[in-house]
Amino acid sequence: MPLAPLHAPLRGLTHRMPSRLASTSSRQPLKYSGRIPKPAPPPPGPGETKTPDTQEETQQARKAIMDSIQEDRNKDYKKRYRSFAFKWTSIIVGTPFVIFLTPYLYKRGAQNILKRDIHNANITMQFSSAKNEEDLS
């Protein structure tokens, strides 16, 4: 018995579904709005050698492409992290840390300073008392 009739009803369900669902992130694809670099020259044929100027042009084109990609990434980064929602989210998340951690860290730092001062005072007193004993003897 052929299996085709069994698969026929399922083919209608899966045939029209895309193989990959759309991304749910709000990040847009990179757009190259900057300068368009000159394309790299073709590789040399058999028996030909590269001259230095074509290699330099290739490196310049590669650098221009990388610069335009980096520029687009920087613009995308600035758009994402300077948005209104991101600012408010950082304020809402960061405020409790500032309110509760600052006094705790301040007290802890003050205690450490006091302990250090007391320790230094004890060492100074021990040194001065030992010096006085040497002077007396």
XYZ file of N, CA and C in Angstrom:
411
model
N 0.856 -1.186 0.000
C 0.000 0.000 0.000
C 0.893 1.236 0.000
N 0.682 2.139 -0.928
C 1.545 3.332 -0.974
C 1.231 4.273 0.188
N 2.265 5.003 0.613
C 2.101 5.924 1.742
C 1.664 7.321 1.311
N 1.599 7.581 0.037
C 1.242 8.912 -0.453
C -0.117 9.379 0.050
N -1.158 8.536 0.062
C -2.452 9.033 0.561
C -2.407 9.418 2.034
N -1.524 8.777 2.786
C -1.432 9.139 4.195
C -0.764 10.501 4.391
N 0.197 10.822 3.537
C 0.914 12.094 3.665
C 0.190 13.257 3.001
N -0.764 12.970 2.145
C -1.439 14.029 1.398
C -2.115 15.056 2.303
N -2.858 14.662 3.347
C -3.487 15.695 4.185
C -2.457 16.551 4.921
N -1.331 15.964 5.308
C -0.315 16.729 6.029
C 0.437 17.686 5.119
N 0.536 17.339 3.830
C 1.265 18.195 2.908
C 0.614 19.571 2.821
N -0.680 19.627 2.911
C -1.381 20.909 2.847
C -1.059 21.798 4.036
N -0.799 21.190 5.194
C -0.492 21.981 6.384
C 0.941 22.505 6.373
N 1.857 21.668 5.913
C 3.267 22.054 5.997
C 3.788 22.702 4.735
N 3.080 22.567 3.628
C 3.595 23.076 2.361
C 3.690 24.602 2.349
N 2.718 25.266 2.932
C 2.690 26.728 2.871
C 3.419 27.404 4.025
N 3.852 26.637 5.013
C 4.542 27.248 6.148
C 5.962 27.631 5.751
N 6.409 28.789 6.168
C 7.795 29.161 5.850
C 8.764 28.259 6.605
N 9.917 28.061 5.992
C 10.902 27.192 6.637
C 11.540 27.878 7.837
N 11.504 29.197 7.862
C 12.108 29.932 8.971
C 11.167 31.057 9.370
N 10.833 31.156 10.635
C 9.933 32.207 11.092
C 10.674 33.534 11.164
N 9.929 34.605 11.041
C 10.544 35.929 11.090
C 11.110 36.187 12.476
N 12.132 37.009 12.525
C 12.770 37.334 13.797
C 11.841 38.214 14.621
N 11.859 38.020 15.929
C 11.008 38.826 16.799
C 11.746 40.030 17.346
N 13.033 40.156 17.055
C 13.772 41.301 17.583
C 13.464 42.530 16.742
N 13.675 43.684 17.327
C 13.384 44.937 16.634
C 14.594 45.450 15.871
N 15.634 44.678 15.829
C 16.856 45.125 15.163
C 16.677 45.059 13.648
N 16.946 46.153 12.982
C 16.803 46.232 11.542
C 18.051 45.675 10.858
N 17.913 45.179 9.630
C 19.117 44.726 8.918
C 20.019 45.916 8.603
N 21.305 45.633 8.449
C 22.259 46.706 8.191
C 21.982 47.342 6.837
N 22.040 48.673 6.788
C 21.881 49.408 5.544
C 23.185 50.135 5.280
N 23.656 50.034 4.080
C 24.914 50.682 3.738
C 24.618 52.050 3.139
N 24.479 53.038 4.022
C 24.148 54.383 3.572
C 25.395 55.210 3.320
N 26.537 54.708 3.702
C 27.789 55.448 3.540
C 28.326 55.310 2.133
N 29.597 55.551 2.010
C 30.225 55.501 0.695
C 30.279 54.058 0.198
N 30.151 53.902 -1.103
C 30.222 52.578 -1.702
C 31.642 52.398 -2.233
N 32.347 51.402 -1.739
C 33.736 51.243 -2.155
C 33.849 50.706 -3.582
N 34.978 50.989 -4.192
C 35.254 50.476 -5.521
C 35.468 48.968 -5.405
N 34.896 48.172 -6.315
C 35.061 46.724 -6.186
C 36.516 46.312 -6.378
N 36.859 45.212 -5.760
C 38.230 44.717 -5.867
C 38.477 44.208 -7.281
N 39.688 44.364 -7.785
C 39.984 43.868 -9.135
C 39.990 42.340 -9.156
N 39.770 41.755 -10.329
C 39.761 40.292 -10.399
C 41.153 39.732 -10.117
N 41.218 38.489 -9.687
C 42.533 37.909 -9.432
C 43.311 37.757 -10.737
N 44.614 37.746 -10.666
C 45.411 37.646 -11.899
C 45.227 36.288 -12.570
N 45.314 36.308 -13.901
C 45.192 35.069 -14.669
C 46.488 34.275 -14.618
N 46.520 33.171 -15.341
C 47.746 32.369 -15.334
C 48.894 33.118 -16.001
N 50.024 33.151 -15.339
C 51.206 33.820 -15.882
C 51.272 35.297 -15.547
N 50.218 35.867 -14.967
C 50.236 37.287 -14.607
C 50.673 37.438 -13.158
N 51.224 38.588 -12.856
C 51.598 38.878 -11.469
C 50.844 40.111 -11.016
N 50.589 40.183 -9.731
C 49.897 41.354 -9.176
C 50.870 42.510 -9.076
N 50.403 43.658 -9.483
C 51.227 44.854 -9.302
C 50.859 45.470 -7.965
N 51.764 46.202 -7.350
C 51.484 46.753 -6.015
C 50.262 47.658 -5.957
N 49.983 48.435 -7.040
C 48.858 49.361 -6.961
C 47.521 48.615 -6.906
N 47.379 47.475 -7.599
C 46.106 46.755 -7.519
C 45.924 46.136 -6.135
N 47.005 45.668 -5.539
C 46.898 45.113 -4.185
C 46.506 46.218 -3.206
N 47.068 47.410 -3.418
C 46.734 48.537 -2.542
C 45.267 48.924 -2.712
N 44.787 48.902 -3.969
C 43.376 49.218 -4.201
C 42.471 48.181 -3.524
N 42.873 46.924 -3.567
C 42.092 45.876 -2.909
C 42.027 46.118 -1.408
N 43.151 46.470 -0.818
C 43.167 46.739 0.621
C 42.323 47.961 0.958
N 42.374 48.982 0.081
C 41.558 50.175 0.327
C 40.073 49.834 0.245
N 39.700 49.013 -0.740
C 38.291 48.626 -0.865
C 37.854 47.817 0.352
N 38.699 46.903 0.795
C 38.372 46.085 1.974
C 38.211 46.978 3.203
N 39.115 47.959 3.350
C 39.044 48.876 4.496
C 37.772 49.726 4.420
N 37.418 50.170 3.208
C 36.206 50.978 3.059
C 34.959 50.169 3.422
N 34.924 48.898 3.014
C 33.777 48.048 3.359
C 33.692 47.872 4.869
N 34.821 47.578 5.506
C 34.822 47.381 6.958
C 34.429 48.672 7.689
N 34.895 49.816 7.183
C 34.524 51.100 7.796
C 33.019 51.335 7.704
N 32.432 51.037 6.532
C 30.993 51.270 6.385
C 30.190 50.322 7.283
N 30.646 49.072 7.417
C 29.957 48.127 8.308
C 30.051 48.604 9.751
N 31.239 49.059 10.173
C 31.421 49.536 11.547
C 30.572 50.781 11.809
N 30.499 51.664 10.818
C 29.692 52.877 10.964
C 28.214 52.518 11.157
N 27.724 51.552 10.363
C 26.330 51.120 10.506
C 26.085 50.472 11.862
N 27.042 49.685 12.351
C 26.883 49.070 13.673
C 26.816 50.133 14.759
N 27.660 51.148 14.649
C 27.655 52.217 15.652
C 26.327 52.962 15.643
N 25.797 53.235 14.457
C 24.507 53.924 14.377
C 23.406 53.066 14.993
N 23.418 51.764 14.689
C 22.411 50.851 15.226
C 22.515 50.785 16.743
N 23.733 50.736 17.269
C 23.957 50.689 18.716
C 23.398 51.948 19.372
N 23.686 53.107 18.771
C 23.208 54.363 19.349
C 21.684 54.427 19.327
N 21.080 53.964 18.234
C 19.617 53.985 18.165
C 19.009 53.098 19.245
N 19.601 51.912 19.428
C 19.038 50.964 20.389
C 19.168 51.455 21.813
N 20.330 51.971 22.178
C 20.589 52.287 23.579
C 20.338 53.746 23.941
N 19.839 54.541 23.026
C 19.446 55.906 23.370
C 17.944 56.087 23.226
N 17.237 55.002 23.199
C 15.794 55.091 23.035
C 15.140 55.491 24.355
N 13.926 55.984 24.256
C 13.163 56.430 25.421
C 12.913 55.266 26.374
N 12.519 54.121 25.816
C 12.215 52.951 26.654
C 13.461 52.451 27.380
N 14.600 52.463 26.704
C 15.833 51.983 27.343
C 16.227 52.900 28.500
N 16.069 54.218 28.310
C 16.410 55.158 29.392
C 15.531 54.907 30.618
N 14.221 54.780 30.392
C 13.321 54.574 31.520
C 13.551 53.223 32.183
N 13.844 52.217 31.390
C 14.129 50.896 31.966
C 15.371 50.952 32.840
N 16.409 51.627 32.361
C 17.637 51.712 33.159
C 17.399 52.510 34.439
N 16.556 53.529 34.388
C 16.249 54.308 35.598
C 15.479 53.443 36.595
N 14.475 52.721 36.111
C 13.652 51.895 36.999
C 14.474 50.770 37.618
N 15.346 50.161 36.842
C 16.154 49.055 37.359
C 17.281 49.572 38.246
N 17.884 50.684 37.883
C 19.061 51.172 38.604
C 18.769 51.916 39.886
N 17.606 52.537 40.004
C 17.296 53.342 41.186
C 17.320 52.545 42.491
N 16.716 51.365 42.576
C 16.793 50.621 43.849
C 18.225 50.290 44.261
N 19.068 49.970 43.287
C 20.464 49.694 43.620
C 21.127 50.920 44.225
N 20.877 52.062 43.637
C 21.489 53.295 44.147
C 20.953 53.619 45.532
N 19.651 53.482 45.724
C 19.042 53.846 47.007
C 19.512 52.933 48.139
N 19.573 51.625 47.889
C 19.889 50.689 48.975
C 21.375 50.378 49.112
N 22.097 50.364 48.033
C 23.510 49.996 48.126
C 24.407 51.144 48.575
N 24.070 52.363 48.219
C 24.952 53.483 48.552
C 25.151 53.636 50.056
N 24.105 53.683 50.887
C 24.349 53.797 52.333
C 25.122 52.607 52.895
N 24.821 51.402 52.408
C 25.523 50.208 52.889
C 27.017 50.298 52.575
N 27.334 50.643 51.332
C 28.746 50.736 50.955
C 29.434 51.885 51.685
N 28.707 52.979 51.914
C 29.302 54.111 52.621
C 29.640 53.711 54.063
N 28.680 53.040 54.734
C 28.934 52.609 56.118
C 30.098 51.627 56.175
N 30.112 50.711 55.247
C 31.177 49.715 55.233
C 32.539 50.368 55.001
N 32.587 51.331 54.095
C 33.836 52.048 53.847
C 34.269 52.837 55.061
N 33.306 53.467 55.751
C 33.643 54.239 56.951
C 34.171 53.314 58.043
N 33.581 52.121 58.178
C 34.067 51.169 59.185
C 35.493 50.726 58.867
N 35.771 50.476 57.598
C 37.125 50.066 57.217
C 38.134 51.167 57.495
N 37.751 52.404 57.241
C 38.659 53.527 57.502
C 38.920 53.645 58.996
N 37.851 53.501 59.806
C 38.034 53.586 61.258
C 38.927 52.457 61.768
N 38.709 51.236 61.273
C 39.551 50.110 61.689
C 41.004 50.361 61.320
N 41.229 50.887 60.125
C 42.593 51.153 59.684
C 43.234 52.228 60.551
N 42.481 53.271 60.871
C 43.020 54.340 61.716
C 43.347 53.819 63.112
N 42.466 52.992 63.678
C 42.715 52.433 65.015
C 43.946 51.536 64.980
N 44.067 50.727 63.930
C 45.221 49.837 63.790
C 46.513 50.656 63.691
N 46.486 51.715 62.879
C 47.679 52.566 62.742
C 48.020 53.248 64.067
N 46.985 53.656 64.803
C 47.233 54.308 66.093
C 47.866 53.321 67.066
N 47.397 52.075 67.081
C 47.984 51.060 67.963
C 49.448 50.804 67.623
N 49.748 50.712 66.336
C 51.142 50.484 65.931
C 52.008 51.659 66.356
N 51.504 52.866 66.172
C 52.270 54.057 66.553
C 52.519 54.072 68.052
N 51.480 53.727 68.841
C 51.649 53.717 70.299
C 52.656 52.652 70.719
N 52.607 51.474 70.099
C 53.568 50.420 70.436
C 54.988 50.864 70.096
N 55.139 51.503 68.940
C 56.462 51.956 68.529
C 56.991 53.027 69.482
N 56.112 53.963 69.833
C 56.562 55.044 70.722
C 56.859 54.519 72.128
N 56.071 53.549 72.622
C 56.346 53.003 73.957
C 57.649 52.206 73.941
N 57.923 51.472 72.863
C 59.192 50.736 72.765
C 60.360 51.707 72.689
N 60.180 52.808 72.000
C 61.248 53.803 71.871
C 61.517 54.452 73.229
N 60.443 54.723 73.978
C 60.608 55.315 75.308
C 61.350 54.355 76.234
N 61.060 53.065 76.151
C 61.760 52.085 76.988
C 63.243 52.031 76.642
N 63.568 52.152 75.334
C 64.980 52.154 74.930
C 65.686 53.404 75.458
N 64.978 54.528 75.416
C 65.581 55.770 75.903
C 65.838 55.703 77.404
N 64.938 55.052 78.142
C 65.100 54.967 79.589
C 66.240 54.021 79.980
N 66.483 53.019 79.203
C 67.526 52.066 79.586
C 68.901 52.464 79.126
